[in-house]
Amino acid sequence: MSEEKTKGRVSEETFDDFLAGQGMLEACEDHAIKELIAEQVAEAMAAQGVTKVEMARRMKTSRRQLDRLFDPAVPSVTLATLQRAANALGRSLRIELV
């Protein structure tokens, strides 16, 4: 009796396809975009030597509110907040449709 080996099939499905099928793609993309922008803000702050206390002052907000920008668990950061953060660092926020 011969045993037939079956080769594993490689799925053509991408991770984006999987997330879309689970109804999670948009939320994951939003989360990733927020993290990227927060990282860029943090890098600009470090390059300019701006502390979180100073950044909060420039944005006319509290340090606690600023911490929400950097917290990946907080998805509800508004475009207005991101724009204020960019302006506080002498930068602009650019959003594109691609």
Short mmCIF file of N, CA and C in Angstrom, two decimals:
data_model
loop_
_atom_site.label_atom_id
_atom_site.label_comp_id
_atom_site.label_asym_id
_atom_site.label_seq_id
_atom_site.Cartn_x
_atom_site.Cartn_y
_atom_site.Cartn_z
N MET A 1 0.85 -1.17 0.00
CA MET A 1 0.00 0.00 0.00
C MET A 1 0.89 1.24 0.00
N SER A 2 0.72 2.10 -0.97
CA SER A 2 1.55 3.30 -1.03
C SER A 2 0.79 4.49 -0.44
N GLU A 3 1.56 5.26 0.26
CA GLU A 3 0.97 6.47 0.85
C GLU A 3 1.21 7.62 -0.08
N GLU A 4 0.17 8.32 -0.40
CA GLU A 4 0.30 9.46 -1.28
C GLU A 4 0.50 10.72 -0.46
N LYS A 5 1.55 11.45 -0.80
CA LYS A 5 1.79 12.72 -0.08
C LYS A 5 1.04 13.82 -0.79
N THR A 6 0.38 14.60 -0.01
CA THR A 6 -0.31 15.75 -0.60
C THR A 6 0.49 17.00 -0.26
N LYS A 7 0.69 17.79 -1.26
CA LYS A 7 1.41 19.04 -1.06
C LYS A 7 0.43 20.09 -0.55
N GLY A 8 0.93 20.93 0.33
CA GLY A 8 0.11 22.02 0.82
C GLY A 8 -0.17 23.02 -0.28
N ARG A 9 -1.37 23.50 -0.31
CA ARG A 9 -1.73 24.50 -1.31
C ARG A 9 -1.40 25.88 -0.79
N VAL A 10 -0.89 26.68 -1.65
CA VAL A 10 -0.61 28.07 -1.31
C VAL A 10 -1.81 28.89 -1.73
N SER A 11 -2.35 29.60 -0.81
CA SER A 11 -3.52 30.41 -1.09
C SER A 11 -3.14 31.64 -1.91
N GLU A 12 -3.99 32.01 -2.80
CA GLU A 12 -3.79 33.22 -3.60
C GLU A 12 -4.31 34.45 -2.85
N GLU A 13 -4.95 34.21 -1.73
CA GLU A 13 -5.54 35.30 -0.95
C GLU A 13 -4.44 36.11 -0.27
N THR A 14 -4.52 37.43 -0.38
CA THR A 14 -3.56 38.29 0.30
C THR A 14 -4.07 38.57 1.71
N PHE A 15 -3.21 39.15 2.51
CA PHE A 15 -3.63 39.50 3.87
C PHE A 15 -4.73 40.55 3.82
N ASP A 16 -4.63 41.50 2.87
CA ASP A 16 -5.70 42.50 2.70
C ASP A 16 -7.02 41.82 2.35
N ASP A 17 -6.96 40.81 1.50
CA ASP A 17 -8.17 40.06 1.15
C ASP A 17 -8.78 39.41 2.40
N PHE A 18 -7.90 38.82 3.21
CA PHE A 18 -8.36 38.18 4.44
C PHE A 18 -9.03 39.20 5.36
N LEU A 19 -8.36 40.34 5.56
CA LEU A 19 -8.93 41.37 6.44
C LEU A 19 -10.26 41.89 5.90
N ALA A 20 -10.33 42.07 4.58
CA ALA A 20 -11.58 42.54 3.97
C ALA A 20 -12.68 41.50 4.19
N GLY A 21 -12.35 40.24 4.05
CA GLY A 21 -13.32 39.18 4.26
C GLY A 21 -13.83 39.13 5.69
N GLN A 22 -13.00 39.56 6.63
CA GLN A 22 -13.38 39.58 8.04
C GLN A 22 -14.04 40.91 8.42
N GLY A 23 -14.12 41.84 7.45
CA GLY A 23 -14.71 43.15 7.72
C GLY A 23 -13.81 44.04 8.55
N MET A 24 -12.50 43.79 8.48
CA MET A 24 -11.56 44.53 9.32
C MET A 24 -10.57 45.40 8.55
N LEU A 25 -10.61 45.38 7.23
CA LEU A 25 -9.60 46.06 6.44
C LEU A 25 -9.57 47.56 6.70
N GLU A 26 -10.71 48.19 6.65
CA GLU A 26 -10.75 49.65 6.83
C GLU A 26 -10.24 50.07 8.20
N ALA A 27 -10.64 49.37 9.24
CA ALA A 27 -10.19 49.70 10.59
C ALA A 27 -8.68 49.52 10.73
N CYS A 28 -8.15 48.46 10.11
CA CYS A 28 -6.71 48.23 10.18
C CYS A 28 -5.93 49.30 9.41
N GLU A 29 -6.45 49.69 8.26
CA GLU A 29 -5.80 50.75 7.49
C GLU A 29 -5.82 52.07 8.25
N ASP A 30 -6.96 52.40 8.85
CA ASP A 30 -7.06 53.63 9.65
C ASP A 30 -6.06 53.62 10.80
N HIS A 31 -5.96 52.49 11.47
CA HIS A 31 -5.03 52.33 12.59
C HIS A 31 -3.59 52.52 12.13
N ALA A 32 -3.24 51.93 10.99
CA ALA A 32 -1.89 52.02 10.46
C ALA A 32 -1.54 53.46 10.07
N ILE A 33 -2.48 54.14 9.45
CA ILE A 33 -2.24 55.54 9.05
C ILE A 33 -2.02 56.41 10.28
N LYS A 34 -2.86 56.22 11.30
CA LYS A 34 -2.71 56.99 12.53
C LYS A 34 -1.34 56.74 13.17
N GLU A 35 -0.92 55.48 13.20
CA GLU A 35 0.39 55.16 13.78
C GLU A 35 1.53 55.80 12.99
N LEU A 36 1.43 55.79 11.67
CA LEU A 36 2.47 56.41 10.85
C LEU A 36 2.57 57.91 11.10
N ILE A 37 1.43 58.56 11.17
CA ILE A 37 1.44 60.01 11.41
C ILE A 37 1.96 60.30 12.81
N ALA A 38 1.54 59.54 13.80
CA ALA A 38 2.02 59.73 15.16
C ALA A 38 3.54 59.54 15.23
N GLU A 39 4.05 58.56 14.50
CA GLU A 39 5.49 58.32 14.46
C GLU A 39 6.22 59.50 13.82
N GLN A 40 5.66 60.06 12.77
CA GLN A 40 6.28 61.21 12.12
C GLN A 40 6.27 62.43 13.03
N VAL A 41 5.18 62.61 13.78
CA VAL A 41 5.11 63.72 14.74
C VAL A 41 6.18 63.53 15.81
N ALA A 42 6.30 62.32 16.34
CA ALA A 42 7.30 62.04 17.37
C ALA A 42 8.72 62.27 16.85
N GLU A 43 8.99 61.87 15.61
CA GLU A 43 10.31 62.09 15.02
C GLU A 43 10.60 63.57 14.83
N ALA A 44 9.61 64.33 14.39
CA ALA A 44 9.79 65.77 14.22
C ALA A 44 10.01 66.45 15.57
N MET A 45 9.28 66.00 16.58
CA MET A 45 9.48 66.56 17.93
C MET A 45 10.91 66.29 18.40
N ALA A 46 11.38 65.06 18.22
CA ALA A 46 12.73 64.71 18.65
C ALA A 46 13.78 65.53 17.89
N ALA A 47 13.57 65.67 16.59
CA ALA A 47 14.53 66.43 15.77
C ALA A 47 14.62 67.90 16.20
N GLN A 48 13.48 68.44 16.66
CA GLN A 48 13.44 69.84 17.08
C GLN A 48 13.68 70.01 18.58
N GLY A 49 13.81 68.90 19.28
CA GLY A 49 14.01 68.96 20.73
C GLY A 49 12.78 69.44 21.48
N VAL A 50 11.62 69.14 20.96
CA VAL A 50 10.36 69.57 21.56
C VAL A 50 9.86 68.48 22.51
N THR A 51 9.63 68.82 23.75
CA THR A 51 9.10 67.88 24.73
C THR A 51 7.59 67.77 24.56
N LYS A 52 7.01 66.76 25.21
CA LYS A 52 5.56 66.61 25.15
C LYS A 52 4.87 67.79 25.84
N VAL A 53 5.45 68.29 26.91
CA VAL A 53 4.86 69.44 27.60
C VAL A 53 4.85 70.65 26.67
N GLU A 54 5.96 70.89 25.98
CA GLU A 54 6.04 72.01 25.05
C GLU A 54 5.10 71.81 23.86
N MET A 55 5.03 70.59 23.39
CA MET A 55 4.15 70.29 22.26
C MET A 55 2.69 70.54 22.65
N ALA A 56 2.30 70.10 23.81
CA ALA A 56 0.93 70.33 24.29
C ALA A 56 0.65 71.83 24.39
N ARG A 57 1.62 72.58 24.87
CA ARG A 57 1.45 74.03 24.97
C ARG A 57 1.26 74.64 23.58
N ARG A 58 2.08 74.23 22.64
CA ARG A 58 1.98 74.75 21.27
C ARG A 58 0.63 74.41 20.63
N MET A 59 0.10 73.24 20.96
CA MET A 59 -1.18 72.81 20.40
C MET A 59 -2.37 73.35 21.18
N LYS A 60 -2.09 74.04 22.28
CA LYS A 60 -3.14 74.58 23.16
C LYS A 60 -4.04 73.45 23.67
N THR A 61 -3.38 72.42 24.19
CA THR A 61 -4.10 71.27 24.74
C THR A 61 -3.34 70.76 25.96
N SER A 62 -3.84 69.72 26.56
CA SER A 62 -3.17 69.15 27.72
C SER A 62 -2.21 68.05 27.28
N ARG A 63 -1.28 67.74 28.14
CA ARG A 63 -0.34 66.65 27.86
C ARG A 63 -1.11 65.34 27.75
N ARG A 64 -2.13 65.20 28.55
CA ARG A 64 -2.95 63.98 28.51
C ARG A 64 -3.62 63.82 27.14
N GLN A 65 -4.14 64.91 26.61
CA GLN A 65 -4.76 64.86 25.27
C GLN A 65 -3.70 64.54 24.22
N LEU A 66 -2.52 65.09 24.37
CA LEU A 66 -1.44 64.82 23.42
C LEU A 66 -1.07 63.34 23.45
N ASP A 67 -1.06 62.75 24.63
CA ASP A 67 -0.72 61.33 24.75
C ASP A 67 -1.67 60.45 23.94
N ARG A 68 -2.90 60.89 23.75
CA ARG A 68 -3.85 60.11 22.94
C ARG A 68 -3.39 60.00 21.49
N LEU A 69 -2.71 61.04 21.02
CA LEU A 69 -2.19 61.03 19.66
C LEU A 69 -1.19 59.89 19.47
N PHE A 70 -0.40 59.62 20.51
CA PHE A 70 0.65 58.61 20.42
C PHE A 70 0.21 57.22 20.88
N ASP A 71 -0.99 57.10 21.41
CA ASP A 71 -1.48 55.83 21.93
C ASP A 71 -2.17 55.04 20.82
N PRO A 72 -1.59 53.90 20.40
CA PRO A 72 -2.20 53.13 19.32
C PRO A 72 -3.57 52.56 19.67
N ALA A 73 -3.89 52.49 20.94
CA ALA A 73 -5.19 51.95 21.36
C ALA A 73 -6.31 52.98 21.23
N VAL A 74 -5.95 54.24 20.97
CA VAL A 74 -6.96 55.30 20.83
C VAL A 74 -7.12 55.62 19.35
N PRO A 75 -8.19 55.12 18.73
CA PRO A 75 -8.36 55.33 17.29
C PRO A 75 -9.03 56.65 16.93
N SER A 76 -9.54 57.36 17.91
CA SER A 76 -10.39 58.52 17.63
C SER A 76 -9.65 59.85 17.59
N VAL A 77 -8.47 59.86 17.02
CA VAL A 77 -7.75 61.12 16.85
C VAL A 77 -8.30 61.79 15.60
N THR A 78 -8.69 63.05 15.73
CA THR A 78 -9.33 63.74 14.61
C THR A 78 -8.31 64.35 13.66
N LEU A 79 -8.77 64.66 12.47
CA LEU A 79 -7.91 65.36 11.51
C LEU A 79 -7.50 66.72 12.05
N ALA A 80 -8.40 67.37 12.77
CA ALA A 80 -8.08 68.68 13.35
C ALA A 80 -6.91 68.57 14.33
N THR A 81 -6.90 67.52 15.13
CA THR A 81 -5.81 67.30 16.08
C THR A 81 -4.50 67.05 15.34
N LEU A 82 -4.54 66.23 14.30
CA LEU A 82 -3.35 65.95 13.52
C LEU A 82 -2.83 67.22 12.84
N GLN A 83 -3.76 68.05 12.36
CA GLN A 83 -3.38 69.30 11.72
C GLN A 83 -2.72 70.24 12.72
N ARG A 84 -3.27 70.33 13.94
CA ARG A 84 -2.68 71.18 14.98
C ARG A 84 -1.29 70.69 15.35
N ALA A 85 -1.11 69.39 15.41
CA ALA A 85 0.20 68.81 15.73
C ALA A 85 1.21 69.18 14.65
N ALA A 86 0.82 69.02 13.40
CA ALA A 86 1.71 69.37 12.30
C ALA A 86 2.07 70.86 12.34
N ASN A 87 1.08 71.70 12.52
CA ASN A 87 1.32 73.15 12.56
C ASN A 87 2.22 73.54 13.72
N ALA A 88 2.06 72.87 14.87
CA ALA A 88 2.88 73.17 16.04
C ALA A 88 4.36 72.88 15.78
N LEU A 89 4.63 72.05 14.79
CA LEU A 89 6.01 71.71 14.44
C LEU A 89 6.47 72.39 13.17
N GLY A 90 5.66 73.33 12.69
CA GLY A 90 6.02 74.05 11.46
C GLY A 90 5.86 73.19 10.22
N ARG A 91 5.03 72.19 10.31
CA ARG A 91 4.79 71.28 9.19
C ARG A 91 3.35 71.41 8.74
N SER A 92 3.02 70.73 7.66
CA SER A 92 1.64 70.69 7.20
C SER A 92 1.23 69.23 7.07
N LEU A 93 -0.06 69.01 7.18
CA LEU A 93 -0.61 67.67 7.05
C LEU A 93 -1.15 67.54 5.64
N ARG A 94 -0.73 66.49 4.94
CA ARG A 94 -1.19 66.28 3.58
C ARG A 94 -1.91 64.95 3.52
N ILE A 95 -3.11 65.00 3.01
CA ILE A 95 -3.93 63.78 2.85
C ILE A 95 -4.25 63.65 1.37
N GLU A 96 -4.04 62.46 0.83
CA GLU A 96 -4.24 62.24 -0.60
C GLU A 96 -5.21 61.10 -0.84
N LEU A 97 -5.90 61.18 -1.94
CA LEU A 97 -6.68 60.04 -2.44
C LEU A 97 -5.79 59.37 -3.48
N VAL A 98 -5.58 58.08 -3.31
CA VAL A 98 -4.74 57.37 -4.27
C VAL A 98 -5.50 56.20 -4.86
#
